[in-house]
Coordinates of C-alpha atoms in Angstrom, one line a residue:
Chain T
M27 CA 49.5 -0.3 -38.6
I28 CA 46.7 0.9 -40.9
E29 CA 47.3 0.9 -44.6
L30 CA 45.1 2.2 -47.4
Q31 CA 45.8 1.2 -51.0
E32 CA 44.2 3.2 -53.9
V33 CA 41.1 3.8 -51.9
T34 CA 38.1 5.6 -53.5
K35 CA 34.8 6.5 -51.9
L36 CA 31.7 7.5 -53.8
Y37 CA 28.6 8.7 -52.0
N38 CA 25.1 8.3 -53.6
E39 CA 26.7 6.0 -56.2
G40 CA 24.8 5.8 -59.5
R41 CA 22.5 8.7 -58.5
P42 CA 22.3 12.2 -59.9
N43 CA 23.8 13.5 -56.7
E44 CA 26.8 11.2 -56.7
V45 CA 29.9 12.6 -55.0
A46 CA 33.4 11.4 -55.2
A47 CA 34.8 12.0 -51.7
L48 CA 38.1 10.2 -52.1
G49 CA 39.8 9.7 -55.4
G50 CA 42.5 7.0 -55.0
V51 CA 44.2 7.5 -51.7
S52 CA 47.1 5.4 -50.5
L53 CA 48.3 6.0 -47.0
T54 CA 50.1 4.3 -44.2
I55 CA 49.4 5.3 -40.6
A56 CA 52.0 4.3 -38.2
R57 CA 51.3 2.6 -34.8
D58 CA 51.9 4.5 -31.6
A59 CA 52.0 7.9 -33.4
V60 CA 49.9 11.0 -33.6
T61 CA 48.7 11.6 -37.2
V62 CA 46.8 14.7 -38.2
L63 CA 44.8 14.9 -41.4
T64 CA 44.4 18.5 -42.6
G65 CA 43.0 20.3 -45.5
P66 CA 40.1 22.5 -46.5
S67 CA 36.5 21.6 -46.1
G68 CA 35.4 19.0 -48.6
S69 CA 38.9 17.7 -49.1
G70 CA 37.9 14.2 -47.8
K71 CA 39.4 14.3 -44.3
T72 CA 36.3 13.0 -42.5
T73 CA 35.7 10.4 -45.2
L74 CA 39.2 9.1 -44.8
L75 CA 38.8 9.0 -41.0
S76 CA 35.6 7.0 -41.5
L77 CA 37.4 4.5 -43.7
V78 CA 40.4 4.3 -41.3
G79 CA 38.0 3.8 -38.4
L80 CA 36.1 1.0 -40.2
M81 CA 32.9 3.0 -40.1
A82 CA 32.5 2.9 -43.9
R83 CA 33.8 0.7 -46.6
P84 CA 35.7 2.0 -49.6
T85 CA 34.1 1.9 -53.0
T86 CA 37.3 0.6 -54.5
G87 CA 40.7 -0.1 -53.1
R88 CA 41.8 -2.0 -50.0
V89 CA 42.2 -1.3 -46.3
F90 CA 44.6 -3.3 -44.2
L91 CA 44.7 -3.5 -40.4
D92 CA 48.0 -5.0 -39.0
G93 CA 48.5 -6.6 -42.4
E94 CA 45.1 -8.1 -42.7
M95 CA 42.8 -6.9 -45.4
I96 CA 39.6 -5.9 -43.8
S97 CA 37.8 -3.8 -46.4
G98 CA 35.8 -6.7 -47.7
L99 CA 34.6 -8.1 -44.3
P100 CA 30.9 -8.1 -43.4
E101 CA 29.6 -5.4 -41.1
R102 CA 29.6 -7.6 -38.0
F103 CA 33.3 -8.3 -38.3
L104 CA 34.0 -4.6 -39.0
T105 CA 31.9 -3.7 -35.9
A106 CA 33.8 -6.3 -33.8
E107 CA 37.1 -4.8 -34.8
R108 CA 35.9 -1.2 -34.5
R109 CA 34.5 -1.5 -31.0
T110 CA 37.5 -3.3 -29.5
R111 CA 40.4 -1.5 -31.3
F112 CA 39.0 2.0 -32.2
G113 CA 37.7 4.8 -30.1
F114 CA 36.0 7.8 -31.6
V115 CA 35.7 11.4 -30.5
F116 CA 33.3 13.2 -32.8
Q117 CA 33.4 16.8 -33.8
R118 CA 30.2 17.5 -31.9
F119 CA 31.1 14.8 -29.4
N120 CA 27.8 13.1 -29.9
L121 CA 27.1 12.2 -26.3
I122 CA 23.6 11.0 -25.6
R123 CA 21.6 13.6 -23.8
G124 CA 19.5 12.6 -20.9
L125 CA 22.1 9.9 -19.8
T126 CA 24.6 10.6 -17.1
V127 CA 28.3 10.9 -17.8
M128 CA 28.8 7.4 -16.4
E129 CA 26.1 5.9 -18.6
N130 CA 27.5 7.6 -21.7
V131 CA 31.0 6.3 -21.0
M132 CA 29.8 2.8 -20.4
L133 CA 27.7 2.6 -23.6
P134 CA 30.4 1.2 -26.0
A135 CA 30.9 -1.7 -23.6
A136 CA 27.2 -2.6 -23.4
P137 CA 27.2 -5.1 -26.3
L138 CA 30.4 -6.8 -25.1
G139 CA 28.8 -8.8 -22.3
E140 CA 31.2 -7.8 -19.6
A141 CA 30.2 -7.8 -16.0
Y142 CA 28.5 -4.5 -15.1
G143 CA 30.7 -3.9 -12.1
A144 CA 33.9 -4.3 -14.1
V145 CA 32.8 -1.9 -16.8
R146 CA 31.7 0.6 -14.2
A147 CA 35.0 0.4 -12.4
R148 CA 36.9 0.9 -15.6
A149 CA 34.7 3.9 -16.5
Q150 CA 35.3 5.4 -13.1
A151 CA 39.0 5.0 -13.4
R152 CA 39.0 6.6 -16.9
L153 CA 36.9 9.5 -15.7
A154 CA 39.2 10.0 -12.7
S155 CA 42.3 10.1 -15.0
L156 CA 40.6 12.8 -17.1
G157 CA 39.6 14.8 -14.0
L158 CA 35.9 14.0 -14.1
A159 CA 35.5 11.7 -11.1
D160 CA 33.0 14.0 -9.5
K161 CA 30.9 14.4 -12.6
A162 CA 30.0 10.7 -13.1
E163 CA 26.3 11.0 -12.2
I164 CA 25.6 14.3 -13.9
P165 CA 23.5 14.3 -17.1
V166 CA 25.9 15.2 -19.9
E167 CA 23.8 18.2 -21.0
Y168 CA 25.0 20.0 -17.8
L169 CA 28.7 19.8 -18.7
S170 CA 30.9 22.5 -20.1
G171 CA 32.5 22.2 -23.5
G172 CA 35.8 21.0 -22.2
E173 CA 34.2 18.5 -19.8
T174 CA 32.0 17.2 -22.7
Q175 CA 35.1 16.6 -24.8
R176 CA 36.8 14.7 -22.0
V177 CA 33.7 12.6 -21.5
A178 CA 33.8 11.8 -25.2
I179 CA 37.4 10.8 -24.8
A180 CA 36.6 8.6 -21.8
R181 CA 33.9 6.9 -23.8
A182 CA 36.2 6.4 -26.7
L183 CA 38.7 4.6 -24.5
I184 CA 36.3 2.5 -22.3
N185 CA 37.1 -0.6 -24.4
D186 CA 40.8 0.1 -24.1
A187 CA 41.0 1.1 -27.8
A188 CA 44.4 1.0 -29.3
V189 CA 43.5 3.7 -31.9
L190 CA 41.8 6.9 -31.0
I191 CA 40.1 8.7 -33.9
A192 CA 39.1 12.3 -33.4
D193 CA 37.3 14.5 -35.9
E194 CA 38.1 18.2 -35.5
P195 CA 38.5 17.8 -31.7
T196 CA 39.3 21.4 -30.9
A197 CA 36.8 23.0 -33.3
N198 CA 34.5 24.0 -30.5
L199 CA 37.1 24.7 -27.8
D200 CA 39.0 27.8 -26.7
S201 CA 42.8 27.9 -26.6
A202 CA 43.1 26.8 -23.0
L203 CA 40.9 23.8 -23.6
A204 CA 42.7 23.0 -26.9
D205 CA 45.9 22.9 -24.9
R206 CA 44.3 20.7 -22.3
F207 CA 43.3 18.3 -25.1
L208 CA 46.8 18.2 -26.5
E209 CA 48.1 17.3 -23.0
I210 CA 45.6 14.4 -23.0
V211 CA 46.7 13.3 -26.4
A212 CA 50.3 13.3 -25.2
G213 CA 49.3 11.2 -22.3
L214 CA 47.5 8.7 -24.5
R215 CA 50.4 8.5 -26.9
G216 CA 52.6 7.8 -23.9
E217 CA 50.3 4.9 -23.1
G218 CA 51.2 3.5 -26.5
R219 CA 48.0 4.4 -28.4
T220 CA 47.7 5.5 -32.0
I221 CA 45.9 8.8 -32.5
I222 CA 44.5 10.0 -35.8
M223 CA 42.8 13.3 -36.0
T224 CA 41.4 15.7 -38.5
S225 CA 41.9 19.4 -37.9
H226 CA 41.9 22.8 -39.4
D227 CA 43.5 24.2 -36.3
P228 CA 47.2 25.2 -36.7
R229 CA 47.6 24.7 -32.9
I230 CA 46.9 21.0 -33.5
W231 CA 49.0 20.2 -36.5
G232 CA 51.7 22.5 -35.3
A233 CA 51.9 20.9 -31.8
E234 CA 54.9 19.1 -30.6
V235 CA 53.0 15.9 -29.9
V236 CA 52.0 15.4 -33.5
D237 CA 54.2 13.0 -35.4
R238 CA 52.9 13.4 -38.9
V239 CA 50.6 15.8 -40.8
V240 CA 48.8 14.6 -43.9
E241 CA 47.5 17.3 -46.1
M242 CA 44.5 16.6 -48.3
R243 CA 42.8 18.4 -51.2
D244 CA 40.0 17.3 -53.4
G245 CA 39.9 13.8 -52.1
R246 CA 43.6 13.1 -52.5
V247 CA 46.6 13.2 -50.3
V248 CA 48.8 16.0 -51.5
R249 CA 51.6 15.9 -48.8
Chain I
M28 CA 26.7 -14.3 -15.2
T29 CA 27.3 -15.3 -18.7
P30 CA 28.3 -12.7 -21.3
W31 CA 24.9 -13.2 -23.0
I32 CA 23.1 -12.3 -19.8
N33 CA 25.4 -9.4 -19.1
R34 CA 24.8 -8.1 -22.6
Q35 CA 21.0 -8.4 -22.2
R36 CA 21.2 -6.7 -18.9
S37 CA 23.2 -3.8 -20.4
L38 CA 20.8 -3.4 -23.3
A39 CA 17.8 -3.5 -21.0
D40 CA 19.4 -0.9 -18.7
Y41 CA 20.0 1.3 -21.6
T42 CA 16.5 0.7 -22.9
L43 CA 15.0 1.7 -19.6
A44 CA 17.0 4.9 -19.5
A45 CA 16.0 5.6 -23.1
L46 CA 12.3 5.1 -22.2
G47 CA 12.7 7.3 -19.2
R48 CA 14.1 10.1 -21.4
R49 CA 11.1 10.0 -23.6
K50 CA 8.5 9.9 -20.9
G51 CA 5.7 11.7 -22.9
K52 CA 6.0 9.5 -26.0
T53 CA 6.4 6.3 -24.0
F54 CA 3.4 7.1 -21.8
A55 CA 1.2 7.9 -24.8
L56 CA 2.2 4.7 -26.6
V57 CA 1.6 2.6 -23.5
A58 CA -1.7 4.3 -22.8
V59 CA -3.1 3.7 -26.3
Y60 CA -1.8 0.2 -26.4
A61 CA -3.2 -0.7 -23.0
L62 CA -6.6 0.7 -24.0
V63 CA -6.7 -1.6 -27.0
V64 CA -5.7 -4.6 -24.8
F65 CA -8.2 -3.5 -22.2
V66 CA -11.2 -3.5 -24.6
V67 CA -10.3 -6.9 -26.2
A68 CA -9.4 -8.5 -22.9
S69 CA -12.6 -7.2 -21.2
A70 CA -14.7 -8.8 -24.0
M71 CA -12.9 -12.1 -23.8
L72 CA -12.9 -12.4 -20.0
F73 CA -16.5 -11.3 -19.7
A74 CA -17.8 -13.7 -22.4
T75 CA -15.8 -16.6 -20.9
A76 CA -17.0 -15.9 -17.4
L77 CA -20.6 -15.5 -18.6
T78 CA -20.5 -18.8 -20.5
R79 CA -19.2 -20.5 -17.4
E80 CA -21.9 -19.0 -15.3
A81 CA -24.4 -20.2 -17.8
D82 CA -22.8 -23.7 -17.6
L83 CA -23.1 -23.7 -13.8
V84 CA -26.7 -22.7 -13.9
L85 CA -27.5 -25.2 -16.6
A86 CA -26.0 -28.0 -14.5
E87 CA -29.2 -27.8 -12.5
A88 CA -31.5 -27.8 -15.6
P89 CA -33.3 -31.0 -16.6
E90 CA -31.6 -33.2 -19.3
L91 CA -34.7 -32.8 -21.5
T92 CA -37.5 -30.3 -21.9
V93 CA -40.6 -31.2 -23.7
Q94 CA -42.8 -28.4 -25.2
H95 CA -46.1 -28.6 -27.1
V96 CA -45.9 -26.8 -30.4
K97 CA -48.8 -25.6 -32.5
M98 CA -48.3 -23.7 -35.7
G99 CA -44.7 -23.5 -34.9
R100 CA -45.4 -21.7 -31.6
H101 CA -44.9 -22.9 -28.1
E102 CA -48.2 -23.7 -26.4
M103 CA -49.3 -25.1 -23.0
I104 CA -48.9 -28.9 -22.8
D105 CA -51.5 -31.2 -21.5
G106 CA -50.7 -33.0 -18.2
A107 CA -51.8 -36.3 -19.8
E108 CA -48.5 -36.2 -21.7
I109 CA -46.6 -36.7 -18.4
T110 CA -47.9 -40.2 -18.1
K111 CA -46.9 -41.0 -21.7
I112 CA -43.3 -39.9 -21.3
A113 CA -43.0 -41.3 -17.8
G114 CA -43.8 -44.7 -19.2
L115 CA -40.8 -44.7 -21.6
R116 CA -37.9 -46.9 -20.6
G117 CA -34.9 -44.9 -19.5
V118 CA -37.0 -42.0 -18.1
S119 CA -36.6 -41.6 -14.4
S120 CA -39.1 -38.8 -13.8
V121 CA -41.3 -36.3 -15.5
E122 CA -42.4 -33.1 -14.0
G123 CA -44.8 -30.4 -15.3
R124 CA -43.4 -26.9 -15.1
L125 CA -45.2 -23.6 -15.0
W126 CA -43.4 -20.5 -16.1
G127 CA -44.2 -17.5 -18.4
Y128 CA -43.3 -13.9 -19.2
F129 CA -45.0 -10.9 -17.9
Y130 CA -44.6 -7.3 -19.1
D131 CA -44.7 -4.9 -16.2
A132 CA -45.8 -1.5 -17.6
T133 CA -44.8 0.2 -14.3
S134 CA -41.1 -0.6 -14.7
G135 CA -41.1 -1.2 -18.4
A136 CA -39.5 -4.5 -17.8
N137 CA -40.3 -8.1 -18.6
Y138 CA -40.4 -10.5 -15.7
T139 CA -40.2 -14.3 -15.8
F140 CA -42.9 -15.8 -13.7
Q141 CA -42.3 -19.3 -12.4
V142 CA -43.5 -21.9 -10.0
P143 CA -40.4 -23.3 -8.4
S144 CA -39.8 -27.1 -8.4
D145 CA -37.8 -26.8 -5.1
P146 CA -40.4 -26.9 -2.3
A147 CA -38.1 -24.7 -0.2
L148 CA -38.6 -21.9 -2.7
V149 CA -42.4 -22.1 -3.0
P150 CA -43.9 -19.0 -1.5
G151 CA -47.1 -19.0 0.5
P152 CA -50.4 -17.8 -0.8
G153 CA -50.3 -14.1 -1.8
E154 CA -46.6 -14.1 -1.6
A155 CA -43.8 -13.8 -4.1
I156 CA -40.1 -14.4 -4.1
V157 CA -38.4 -12.0 -6.5
G158 CA -35.1 -11.7 -8.2
E159 CA -32.8 -8.8 -7.3
G160 CA -33.5 -7.1 -10.7
V161 CA -37.3 -7.1 -9.9
Q162 CA -36.5 -5.8 -6.5
R163 CA -34.5 -3.0 -8.0
A164 CA -37.1 -2.2 -10.6
R165 CA -39.9 -2.0 -8.2
R166 CA -37.9 -0.7 -5.2
A167 CA -39.3 -3.5 -3.1
T168 CA -36.4 -3.5 -0.8
W169 CA -37.9 -4.8 2.4
E170 CA -39.5 -8.1 3.4
G171 CA -43.3 -7.8 3.1
A172 CA -43.1 -5.0 0.6
P173 CA -46.2 -4.9 -1.6
L174 CA -45.9 -5.9 -5.3
F175 CA -48.8 -4.7 -7.3
L176 CA -49.0 -6.3 -10.7
S177 CA -51.6 -5.7 -13.4
R178 CA -53.1 -8.9 -14.8
F179 CA -54.0 -9.3 -18.5
T180 CA -57.6 -8.5 -17.6
G181 CA -56.5 -5.1 -16.3
D182 CA -57.1 -5.7 -12.6
M183 CA -54.4 -5.3 -10.1
V184 CA -53.1 -8.2 -8.0
K185 CA -51.1 -7.6 -4.8
F186 CA -48.4 -9.9 -3.7
E187 CA -46.1 -9.5 -0.7
V188 CA -42.4 -9.9 -1.4
A189 CA -41.5 -12.7 0.9
R190 CA -37.8 -12.4 0.1
T191 CA -35.3 -11.6 -2.6
L192 CA -33.1 -14.2 -4.4
G193 CA -29.4 -13.7 -3.9
A194 CA -27.1 -12.1 -6.4
E195 CA -25.1 -15.3 -6.9
S196 CA -27.8 -16.7 -9.1
A197 CA -28.6 -13.4 -10.8
L198 CA -27.8 -14.5 -14.3
V199 CA -31.0 -16.5 -14.4
S200 CA -32.9 -15.2 -11.4
S201 CA -32.6 -11.4 -11.8
D202 CA -36.0 -11.0 -13.5
L203 CA -37.7 -13.9 -11.7
V204 CA -41.0 -13.7 -9.8
L205 CA -41.7 -17.0 -8.0
L206 CA -45.3 -17.8 -7.1
N207 CA -47.0 -20.9 -5.8
E208 CA -49.0 -23.0 -8.3
A209 CA -52.4 -21.8 -7.3
D210 CA -51.4 -18.1 -7.5
F211 CA -49.7 -18.6 -10.8
R212 CA -52.7 -20.3 -12.4
A213 CA -55.0 -17.6 -11.0
F214 CA -52.8 -14.8 -12.2
F215 CA -52.6 -16.1 -15.7
D216 CA -56.0 -17.7 -15.7
L217 CA -54.7 -21.1 -16.5
P218 CA -56.9 -24.2 -16.0
D219 CA -55.6 -27.1 -13.9
G220 CA -53.8 -29.9 -15.8
V221 CA -51.9 -27.8 -18.3
W222 CA -48.2 -27.0 -18.0
T223 CA -45.8 -24.7 -19.8
D224 CA -43.5 -27.6 -20.5
L225 CA -42.3 -30.8 -19.0
A226 CA -38.9 -31.4 -17.4
V227 CA -37.7 -34.9 -18.0
S228 CA -34.9 -36.7 -16.1
I229 CA -33.2 -39.5 -17.8
R230 CA -31.3 -42.3 -16.0
N231 CA -28.5 -42.6 -18.5
P232 CA -27.7 -39.3 -20.3
R233 CA -26.2 -41.3 -23.2
E234 CA -29.7 -42.7 -23.9
I235 CA -31.2 -39.2 -24.4
D236 CA -31.4 -39.6 -28.2
T237 CA -33.2 -42.9 -27.8
V238 CA -35.7 -41.4 -25.4
I239 CA -36.3 -38.5 -27.7
D240 CA -36.8 -40.8 -30.6
K241 CA -39.4 -42.8 -28.8
A242 CA -41.1 -39.8 -27.3
S243 CA -41.4 -38.0 -30.6
R244 CA -43.3 -41.0 -32.0
L245 CA -45.7 -40.7 -29.1
M246 CA -45.9 -36.9 -29.3
P247 CA -45.4 -35.8 -32.9
D248 CA -46.5 -32.2 -32.0
A249 CA -43.9 -31.8 -29.3
R250 CA -40.5 -30.1 -29.4
F251 CA -37.7 -31.7 -27.4
V252 CA -34.9 -29.5 -26.1
T253 CA -31.8 -31.0 -24.5
R254 CA -29.7 -29.4 -21.9
D255 CA -26.7 -29.5 -24.2
E256 CA -28.7 -27.7 -26.9
I257 CA -29.5 -24.9 -24.4
R258 CA -25.9 -24.8 -23.4
R259 CA -24.7 -24.5 -27.0
T260 CA -27.2 -21.8 -27.6
Y261 CA -25.8 -19.8 -24.7
Q262 CA -22.3 -20.4 -25.9
K263 CA -23.1 -19.3 -29.4
L264 CA -24.9 -16.3 -28.2
F265 CA -22.0 -15.1 -26.0
S266 CA -19.4 -16.2 -28.5
W267 CA -21.3 -14.3 -31.2
R268 CA -21.4 -11.1 -29.1
E269 CA -17.8 -11.6 -28.0
G270 CA -16.9 -12.0 -31.6
L271 CA -18.7 -8.9 -32.6
M272 CA -16.9 -6.9 -29.9
I273 CA -13.6 -8.3 -30.9
A274 CA -14.3 -7.7 -34.5
L275 CA -14.9 -4.1 -33.6
A276 CA -11.9 -4.0 -31.4
S277 CA -9.8 -5.6 -34.1
A278 CA -10.2 -2.3 -36.0
A279 CA -8.7 -0.6 -33.0
V280 CA -5.9 -3.2 -33.0
L281 CA -5.3 -2.5 -36.7
A282 CA -5.3 1.2 -36.1
F283 CA -2.9 0.7 -33.3
A284 CA -0.6 -1.4 -35.5
I285 CA -0.6 1.5 -38.0
F286 CA 0.1 4.0 -35.3
A287 CA 3.0 1.8 -33.9
A288 CA 4.5 1.4 -37.4
D289 CA 4.2 5.1 -38.0
K290 CA 5.9 5.8 -34.7
A291 CA 8.6 3.4 -35.3
S292 CA 9.2 4.3 -38.9
G293 CA 9.0 8.0 -38.3
L294 CA 11.8 8.0 -35.9
S295 CA 12.5 11.4 -34.6
A296 CA 15.7 13.2 -35.6
D297 CA 17.0 12.6 -32.0
E298 CA 16.2 8.9 -32.1
A299 CA 17.8 8.5 -35.6
R300 CA 20.9 10.4 -34.4
E301 CA 21.0 8.3 -31.3
I302 CA 21.0 5.1 -33.3
G303 CA 23.8 6.6 -35.5
I304 CA 25.8 7.4 -32.4
L305 CA 25.4 3.9 -31.0
K306 CA 26.5 2.3 -34.3
A307 CA 29.4 4.7 -34.5
I308 CA 30.7 3.8 -31.0
G309 CA 30.6 0.1 -31.7
W310 CA 27.1 -1.2 -31.6
D311 CA 26.1 -3.3 -34.6
T312 CA 22.7 -3.7 -36.2
R313 CA 22.0 -6.7 -34.1
D314 CA 22.7 -4.7 -30.9
V315 CA 20.4 -1.9 -32.0
I316 CA 17.7 -4.3 -32.9
S317 CA 18.1 -6.1 -29.6
M318 CA 17.8 -2.9 -27.8
K319 CA 14.7 -1.9 -29.8
L320 CA 13.2 -5.3 -29.1
W321 CA 13.8 -4.8 -25.4
E322 CA 12.1 -1.4 -25.8
G323 CA 9.2 -3.1 -27.7
A324 CA 9.0 -5.9 -25.2
L325 CA 8.9 -3.5 -22.2
V326 CA 6.2 -1.3 -23.9
S327 CA 4.1 -4.1 -25.2
L328 CA 4.4 -6.4 -22.2
G329 CA 3.8 -3.4 -19.9
A330 CA 0.8 -2.3 -21.9
F331 CA -0.4 -5.9 -22.1
L332 CA -0.2 -6.4 -18.4
I333 CA -1.8 -3.0 -17.6
G334 CA -4.6 -3.7 -20.2
T335 CA -5.2 -7.3 -19.0
L336 CA -5.1 -6.4 -15.3
G337 CA -7.4 -3.4 -16.0
A338 CA -9.8 -5.7 -17.8
Y339 CA -9.7 -8.2 -15.0
V340 CA -10.6 -5.6 -12.4
H341 CA -13.2 -4.1 -14.8
V342 CA -14.9 -7.4 -15.4
F343 CA -14.6 -9.1 -12.1
G344 CA -14.4 -6.1 -9.8
F345 CA -16.8 -3.7 -11.4
G346 CA -19.1 -6.0 -13.3
A347 CA -17.8 -5.0 -16.7
G348 CA -19.9 -1.8 -16.6
L349 CA -18.5 -0.5 -19.9
I350 CA -19.3 -3.5 -22.1
A351 CA -22.0 -5.4 -20.1
P352 CA -24.9 -3.9 -22.0
V353 CA -23.5 -5.3 -25.3
L354 CA -22.6 -8.7 -24.0
K355 CA -24.9 -9.5 -21.1
G356 CA -28.5 -9.6 -22.1
W357 CA -31.4 -8.4 -24.0
S358 CA -33.8 -7.5 -21.1
V359 CA -34.6 -4.2 -19.5
I360 CA -33.5 -5.8 -16.3
Y361 CA -29.8 -6.5 -16.6
P362 CA -28.6 -9.0 -14.0
D363 CA -26.5 -7.1 -11.5
F364 CA -24.0 -9.6 -10.2
R365 CA -20.3 -10.3 -9.7
L366 CA -18.9 -12.9 -12.0
A367 CA -16.6 -15.5 -10.5
P368 CA -13.0 -14.7 -11.6
L369 CA -12.0 -17.1 -14.3
V370 CA -9.1 -16.7 -16.6
D371 CA -8.6 -19.0 -19.6
G372 CA -4.9 -19.4 -20.3
M373 CA -5.6 -20.0 -24.0
Q374 CA -7.6 -16.8 -24.3
I375 CA -4.8 -14.8 -22.7
A376 CA -2.4 -16.4 -25.2
T377 CA -4.8 -15.5 -28.0
L378 CA -5.0 -11.9 -26.7
F379 CA -1.2 -11.8 -26.5
L380 CA -1.0 -12.9 -30.2
L381 CA -3.7 -10.4 -31.2
T382 CA -2.0 -7.5 -29.6
V383 CA 1.8 -8.0 -29.0
L384 CA 2.5 -9.7 -32.3
P385 CA 1.0 -7.0 -34.5
Y386 CA 2.9 -4.4 -32.5
T387 CA 6.2 -6.3 -32.8
A388 CA 5.6 -7.0 -36.5
A389 CA 4.7 -3.4 -37.2
T390 CA 7.8 -2.0 -35.6
L391 CA 10.4 -4.6 -36.5
V392 CA 10.9 -3.7 -40.2
P393 CA 11.2 0.1 -39.7
I394 CA 13.6 -0.5 -36.7
W395 CA 15.7 -2.9 -38.8
R396 CA 15.9 -0.3 -41.5
A397 CA 16.9 2.5 -39.1
A398 CA 19.4 0.1 -37.4
S399 CA 21.0 -0.8 -40.7
A400 CA 22.1 2.8 -41.3
D401 CA 25.7 3.3 -42.1
P402 CA 27.5 4.4 -38.9
D403 CA 29.6 7.0 -40.7
Q404 CA 26.4 9.1 -41.2
V405 CA 27.0 10.3 -37.7
M406 CA 30.3 11.7 -38.7
R407 CA 28.7 14.1 -41.1

């Protein structure tokens, strides 16, 4: 379970271009559920996702992970938590061009010190489960949009993340691929994973697989 | 394998892939870097090998040389002085030597004329044994080739080239013309009983100062030059020239450090984005710095090896053609010879410190700054 208490986030703090991205958000995200953050651009969805995924620290307020306050921990502890418990699918997928599908998928495991063969076997299995077994050695720039997204999902799950965080996952996909994504989400939820997404897309927050929709506006949770 | 080794292997794998993706930039960096190492390493290897050659040659030189000095200038010494020095306790032998310089207007080169002390090297009447530099300058490439030399009086004297000295002794023999004593005296119009200097052998080299002390009282107008002094002069000469070259090259090292810092700090948008992605997917600052250190190590060690090996081949394979004129000598006739391969571990370590450390230092801070970026930047 992830809990945020009165969390605020300022960017460029103390400078003329200071921006208040979040203004006192309290939110509890249930385990093994699919939660969607929605709201207009600039409402603070992505910032909230960053805080939930331990990519950023709140300016004020506290973040709890399974009852333990983690918002004050140094970066290396946050990174250790993030890489073993969270997986990220970015809006633009952010795969590294020039590397193969397999190399991209294995990247999050590189700092963990696991045996190369074991990581590779896990990556192969994950790619196979997402229908990408035959694409493993292809450089990622040669993939279609849907394939790219599935590689991003495989990469997010290589360390067996319990929480999958996805930022506007269907923003660049057509309807068929969005449906395919929802199927994958349903499968992951069935595996007992927690999924947190941001989305403008009514197909997402209206989908059967979604357990909760959190609506945001001007840096606050409104519903 | 331990997790630490696995981690390093993964980071190195990724680094290799990253370098492979930026082939052009990597190649340019390694090329510039290797060139800097090549220049500095060439100067170091060459000067060291040259000094060693000089040491080997000087091992054959007499412990002490005595010269007559008048008005501060070296003049011929009277043969009577041989008896005086030979009578000193501790002196095992004294030998008069005949040698001098000759400017050959035909080739525009200075030759060193000498009467050899080794009877096996003394040529017959009318014959000369020449160094390979003289042979090259006068194109006297066959045995019996005529060597016409113009005496100070203006008349020409003909010698036959009996043979040419081997390249192995070229450092000192390249500009040499060996004659027998009679021909030498006739050529320079020297009377009997005078010598260019005296070569003194001393039984116990530790007593050389005592011998000089006694001899200088007998011959207050003489100059005494020890083998060690000659050796030190050579070493200083080569060290000075090497130092000059390295000082010039250090400007290149500095320029390279600035170039490297600029490259590292001016990370391209793609590289900065890539670091952001790595941090966002779970790499921490330490991982990114480790990866960049691997990159730096591969680039710097690769360039160091290429530069050093290139310098080795340049110096010992091709006679250091690019830097020899600066370091080797002052004569028109440069010795043309292969140096014996000699690598001084301390020098390689110095070279490593001079080149790899500035690169690492120049790149580390900018990399640390880039690696410390907040991972959530990649979300935006």
